[in-house]
mmCIF file of C-alpha atoms and ligand atoms in Angstrom:
data_model
loop_
_atom_site.group_PDB
_atom_site.id
_atom_site.type_symbol
_atom_site.label_atom_id
_atom_site.label_comp_id
_atom_site.label_asym_id
_atom_site.label_seq_id
_atom_site.Cartn_x
_atom_site.Cartn_y
_atom_site.Cartn_z
ATOM 1 C CA MET S 7 -5.049 -12.953 -26.723
ATOM 2 C CA LYS S 8 -6.085 -9.756 -28.489
ATOM 3 C CA ASN S 9 -4.633 -6.315 -28.614
ATOM 4 C CA PRO S 10 -7.353 -3.762 -27.816
ATOM 5 C CA GLU S 11 -7.331 -2.087 -31.250
ATOM 6 C CA ILE S 12 -8.368 -5.392 -32.902
ATOM 7 C CA VAL S 13 -11.776 -5.427 -31.190
ATOM 8 C CA PHE S 14 -12.900 -1.981 -32.331
ATOM 9 C CA LYS S 15 -15.285 -2.883 -35.201
ATOM 10 C CA PHE S 16 -17.269 0.360 -35.180
ATOM 11 C CA CYS S 17 -16.372 3.927 -34.345
ATOM 12 C CA PRO S 18 -17.487 4.514 -30.715
ATOM 13 C CA GLN S 19 -18.241 8.169 -31.584
ATOM 14 C CA CYS S 20 -20.281 7.976 -34.837
ATOM 15 C CA GLY S 21 -20.893 4.235 -35.298
ATOM 16 C CA SER S 22 -19.170 4.083 -38.699
ATOM 17 C CA LYS S 23 -17.547 0.849 -39.853
ATOM 18 C CA SER S 24 -14.696 2.861 -41.344
ATOM 19 C CA ILE S 25 -12.691 2.799 -38.126
ATOM 20 C CA ALA S 26 -9.249 1.312 -38.699
ATOM 21 C CA ILE S 27 -6.037 0.595 -36.886
ATOM 22 C CA ARG S 28 -3.543 3.389 -37.415
ATOM 23 C CA GLY S 29 0.044 2.796 -36.469
ATOM 24 C CA SER S 30 0.754 0.225 -33.799
ATOM 25 C CA ARG S 31 -1.442 1.488 -30.993
ATOM 26 C CA SER S 32 -4.283 3.687 -32.151
ATOM 27 C CA VAL S 33 -7.584 3.540 -34.044
ATOM 28 C CA TYR S 34 -8.903 6.268 -36.334
ATOM 29 C CA CYS S 35 -12.279 7.006 -37.902
ATOM 30 C CA PRO S 36 -12.042 9.047 -41.147
ATOM 31 C CA GLU S 37 -15.801 9.748 -41.004
ATOM 32 C CA CYS S 38 -15.709 11.840 -37.818
ATOM 33 C CA ASP S 39 -11.966 12.270 -37.114
ATOM 34 C CA PHE S 40 -12.180 10.154 -33.936
ATOM 35 C CA LEU S 41 -8.668 9.109 -32.855
ATOM 36 C CA TYR S 42 -7.943 6.955 -29.835
ATOM 37 C CA TYR S 43 -4.582 5.827 -28.459
ATOM 38 C CA PHE S 44 -4.024 2.662 -26.436
ATOM 39 C CA ASN S 45 -1.291 3.814 -24.087
ATOM 40 C CA ALA S 46 0.653 1.673 -21.646
ATOM 41 C CA ALA S 47 -0.946 1.722 -18.199
ATOM 42 C CA ALA S 48 1.265 2.679 -15.265
ATOM 43 C CA ALA S 49 1.607 0.105 -12.502
ATOM 44 C CA VAL S 50 3.671 -0.146 -9.322
ATOM 45 C CA ALA S 51 5.387 -3.060 -7.593
ATOM 46 C CA ALA S 52 6.910 -3.192 -4.099
ATOM 47 C CA VAL S 53 10.058 -5.109 -3.224
ATOM 48 C CA ILE S 54 9.598 -5.306 0.549
ATOM 49 C CA THR S 55 12.641 -6.683 2.302
ATOM 50 C CA SER S 56 13.329 -7.720 5.888
ATOM 51 C CA GLU S 57 15.890 -9.948 7.587
ATOM 52 C CA ARG S 58 13.756 -12.892 6.351
ATOM 53 C CA GLY S 59 14.319 -11.955 2.708
ATOM 54 C CA MET S 60 11.950 -10.575 0.073
ATOM 55 C CA LEU S 61 8.184 -10.602 0.454
ATOM 56 C CA LEU S 62 6.407 -12.338 -2.435
ATOM 57 C CA THR S 63 2.672 -12.720 -2.817
ATOM 58 C CA VAL S 64 0.645 -15.626 -4.201
ATOM 59 C CA ARG S 65 -1.897 -14.335 -6.716
ATOM 60 C CA ALA S 66 -5.535 -14.983 -5.735
ATOM 61 C CA HIS S 67 -7.025 -14.339 -9.199
ATOM 62 C CA ASP S 68 -6.278 -14.619 -12.888
ATOM 63 C CA PRO S 69 -4.217 -13.635 -14.740
ATOM 64 C CA GLN S 70 -1.538 -15.931 -13.297
ATOM 65 C CA LYS S 71 -3.642 -17.214 -10.370
ATOM 66 C CA GLY S 72 -1.401 -19.159 -7.962
ATOM 67 C CA ALA S 73 1.840 -17.713 -9.318
ATOM 68 C CA LEU S 74 4.288 -15.691 -7.250
ATOM 69 C CA ASP S 75 4.166 -11.924 -7.616
ATOM 70 C CA LEU S 76 5.133 -8.699 -5.914
ATOM 71 C CA PRO S 77 2.480 -6.635 -4.147
ATOM 72 C CA GLY S 78 1.280 -3.658 -6.184
ATOM 73 C CA GLY S 79 -1.126 -2.841 -8.969
ATOM 74 C CA PHE S 80 -2.367 -0.262 -11.422
ATOM 75 C CA VAL S 81 -1.953 3.450 -10.825
ATOM 76 C CA GLU S 82 -5.346 5.168 -10.723
ATOM 77 C CA PRO S 83 -5.969 8.440 -12.597
ATOM 78 C CA GLY S 84 -4.733 11.402 -10.551
ATOM 79 C CA GLU S 85 -2.479 9.371 -8.260
ATOM 80 C CA THR S 86 1.280 9.650 -7.948
ATOM 81 C CA ALA S 87 3.201 6.386 -8.209
ATOM 82 C CA GLU S 88 4.095 6.688 -4.508
ATOM 83 C CA GLU S 89 0.441 7.178 -3.500
ATOM 84 C CA SER S 90 -0.576 4.233 -5.650
ATOM 85 C CA LEU S 91 2.087 2.033 -4.059
ATOM 86 C CA ARG S 92 1.005 2.890 -0.513
ATOM 87 C CA ARG S 93 -2.684 2.376 -1.377
ATOM 88 C CA GLU S 94 -2.036 -1.009 -2.987
ATOM 89 C CA ILE S 95 0.040 -2.171 -0.016
ATOM 90 C CA ARG S 96 -2.740 -1.073 2.345
ATOM 91 C CA GLU S 97 -5.341 -2.927 0.245
ATOM 92 C CA GLU S 98 -3.360 -6.104 -0.375
ATOM 93 C CA LEU S 99 -1.345 -6.497 2.839
ATOM 94 C CA GLY S 100 -3.137 -4.271 5.370
ATOM 95 C CA ILE S 101 0.073 -2.468 6.391
ATOM 96 C CA GLU S 102 1.771 0.900 5.966
ATOM 97 C CA LEU S 103 5.149 1.288 4.275
ATOM 98 C CA LYS S 104 7.959 3.077 6.056
ATOM 99 C CA GLU S 105 10.244 3.912 3.106
ATOM 100 C CA ALA S 106 9.730 3.504 -0.650
ATOM 101 C CA ARG S 107 12.535 4.209 -3.094
ATOM 102 C CA TYR S 108 12.145 3.871 -6.892
ATOM 103 C CA PHE S 109 14.837 1.762 -8.577
ATOM 104 C CA ALA S 110 13.708 0.359 -11.965
ATOM 105 C CA SER S 111 10.892 -0.046 -14.489
ATOM 106 C CA PHE S 112 9.962 -2.827 -16.897
ATOM 107 C CA PRO S 113 7.215 -3.206 -19.510
ATOM 108 C CA ASN S 114 4.630 -5.957 -19.128
ATOM 109 C CA THR S 115 1.554 -7.373 -20.855
ATOM 110 C CA TYR S 116 -1.554 -8.185 -18.886
ATOM 111 C CA LEU S 117 -4.259 -10.433 -20.353
ATOM 112 C CA TYR S 118 -7.610 -9.600 -18.796
ATOM 113 C CA HIS S 119 -11.050 -10.707 -20.070
ATOM 114 C CA GLY S 120 -9.532 -11.600 -23.437
ATOM 115 C CA ILE S 121 -7.800 -8.255 -24.011
ATOM 116 C CA THR S 122 -4.044 -7.809 -23.759
ATOM 117 C CA TYR S 123 -3.120 -4.575 -22.016
ATOM 118 C CA THR S 124 0.370 -3.153 -22.055
ATOM 119 C CA THR S 125 1.705 -1.777 -18.786
ATOM 120 C CA LEU S 126 4.833 -0.168 -17.458
ATOM 121 C CA ASP S 127 5.670 -1.493 -13.996
ATOM 122 C CA PHE S 128 7.561 0.888 -11.698
ATOM 123 C CA ALA S 129 9.523 -0.898 -8.964
ATOM 124 C CA PHE S 130 10.211 0.466 -5.480
ATOM 125 C CA HIS S 131 12.404 -0.908 -2.716
ATOM 126 C CA CYS S 132 10.302 -0.682 0.424
ATOM 127 C CA THR S 133 10.632 -1.204 4.139
ATOM 128 C CA THR S 134 7.976 -1.504 6.814
ATOM 129 C CA ASP S 135 7.938 -1.945 10.561
ATOM 130 C CA GLN S 136 4.582 -3.762 10.342
ATOM 131 C CA ILE S 137 5.756 -7.122 8.929
ATOM 132 C CA ASP S 138 4.041 -9.025 11.759
ATOM 133 C CA HIS S 139 0.702 -7.355 10.987
ATOM 134 C CA ILE S 140 0.345 -8.419 7.343
ATOM 135 C CA ARG S 141 -3.180 -9.572 6.453
ATOM 136 C CA PRO S 142 -3.386 -10.727 2.809
ATOM 137 C CA ALA S 143 -6.512 -9.487 1.016
ATOM 138 C CA ASP S 144 -7.825 -8.366 -2.362
ATOM 139 C CA ASP S 145 -5.646 -9.830 -5.155
ATOM 140 C CA VAL S 146 -3.356 -11.591 -2.687
ATOM 141 C CA GLU S 147 -4.027 -15.135 -1.463
ATOM 142 C CA SER S 148 -1.013 -15.411 0.845
ATOM 143 C CA CYS S 149 2.534 -14.124 1.377
ATOM 144 C CA VAL S 150 5.923 -15.761 1.673
ATOM 145 C CA PHE S 151 9.391 -14.477 2.473
ATOM 146 C CA VAL S 152 12.087 -15.809 0.157
ATOM 147 C CA GLU S 153 15.816 -15.441 0.771
ATOM 148 C CA PHE S 154 17.563 -13.703 -2.121
ATOM 149 C CA ASP S 155 19.743 -16.725 -3.002
ATOM 150 C CA ARG S 156 16.730 -19.088 -2.972
ATOM 151 C CA MET S 157 14.579 -17.226 -5.477
ATOM 152 C CA GLU S 158 12.635 -19.584 -7.778
ATOM 153 C CA TYR S 159 12.264 -17.445 -10.867
ATOM 154 C CA SER S 160 10.171 -20.021 -12.734
ATOM 155 C CA LYS S 161 7.348 -19.636 -10.197
ATOM 156 C CA ILE S 162 7.010 -15.897 -10.802
ATOM 157 C CA GLY S 163 4.011 -15.120 -13.007
ATOM 158 C CA PHE S 164 5.062 -12.057 -14.989
ATOM 159 C CA ASP S 165 8.231 -11.285 -16.955
ATOM 160 C CA SER S 166 8.364 -7.707 -15.668
ATOM 161 C CA ILE S 167 8.187 -8.880 -12.046
ATOM 162 C CA ARG S 168 10.908 -11.493 -12.706
ATOM 163 C CA ASN S 169 13.071 -8.691 -14.179
ATOM 164 C CA ILE S 170 12.395 -6.414 -11.222
ATOM 165 C CA ILE S 171 13.364 -9.103 -8.717
ATOM 166 C CA ARG S 172 16.470 -10.083 -10.673
ATOM 167 C CA THR S 173 17.540 -6.436 -11.027
ATOM 168 C CA PHE S 174 17.041 -5.838 -7.316
ATOM 169 C CA ILE S 175 18.985 -8.931 -6.267
ATOM 170 C CA ILE S 176 21.864 -8.194 -8.671
ATOM 171 C CA GLY S 177 21.891 -4.587 -7.427
ATOM 172 C CA ALA S 178 22.007 -5.797 -3.847
ATOM 173 C CA GLY S 179 25.201 -7.678 -4.765
ATOM 174 C CA ILE S 180 23.836 -11.062 -3.647
ATOM 175 C CA LYS S 181 24.226 -12.984 -6.894
HETATM 176 ZN ZN1 ZN K 7 -16.484 8.036 -36.338
#
């Protein structure tokens, strides 16, 4: 597990070895004034509910392959969070959302190819009238509906997703 600034051994602009970590999330090269920040990446997560409970996905790939998750993913440059959410749901579940309402955000870390990225996960409460047409794809192996009072928090892969689900369920006044 490595933070991205640790792996910068040379300045990517001038090749100097003088590049150094500056502060907690940037690298700086005094030779050519190169300065690069490692910002948190924006991500979105959908809490899709129906009379069967909350839709959870089973992750098809690492990190956290096999763990429970919410559908969603990284926001791409130029997208709004709402556009990103609808795109991810289309890609992962093959359906369109009806409503999507933002309710909370939580920070997360995401270990990928040996580098730990920091993210900020934005959570939306979503509805759809296409529940029966879900076709898991992409990062999603399968889907399950879990009743709010039967949530198994230990099977959820990421802390931020666990916090989102807990916040939603508390907010819904279930437990
Ligand atoms: Zn340089």
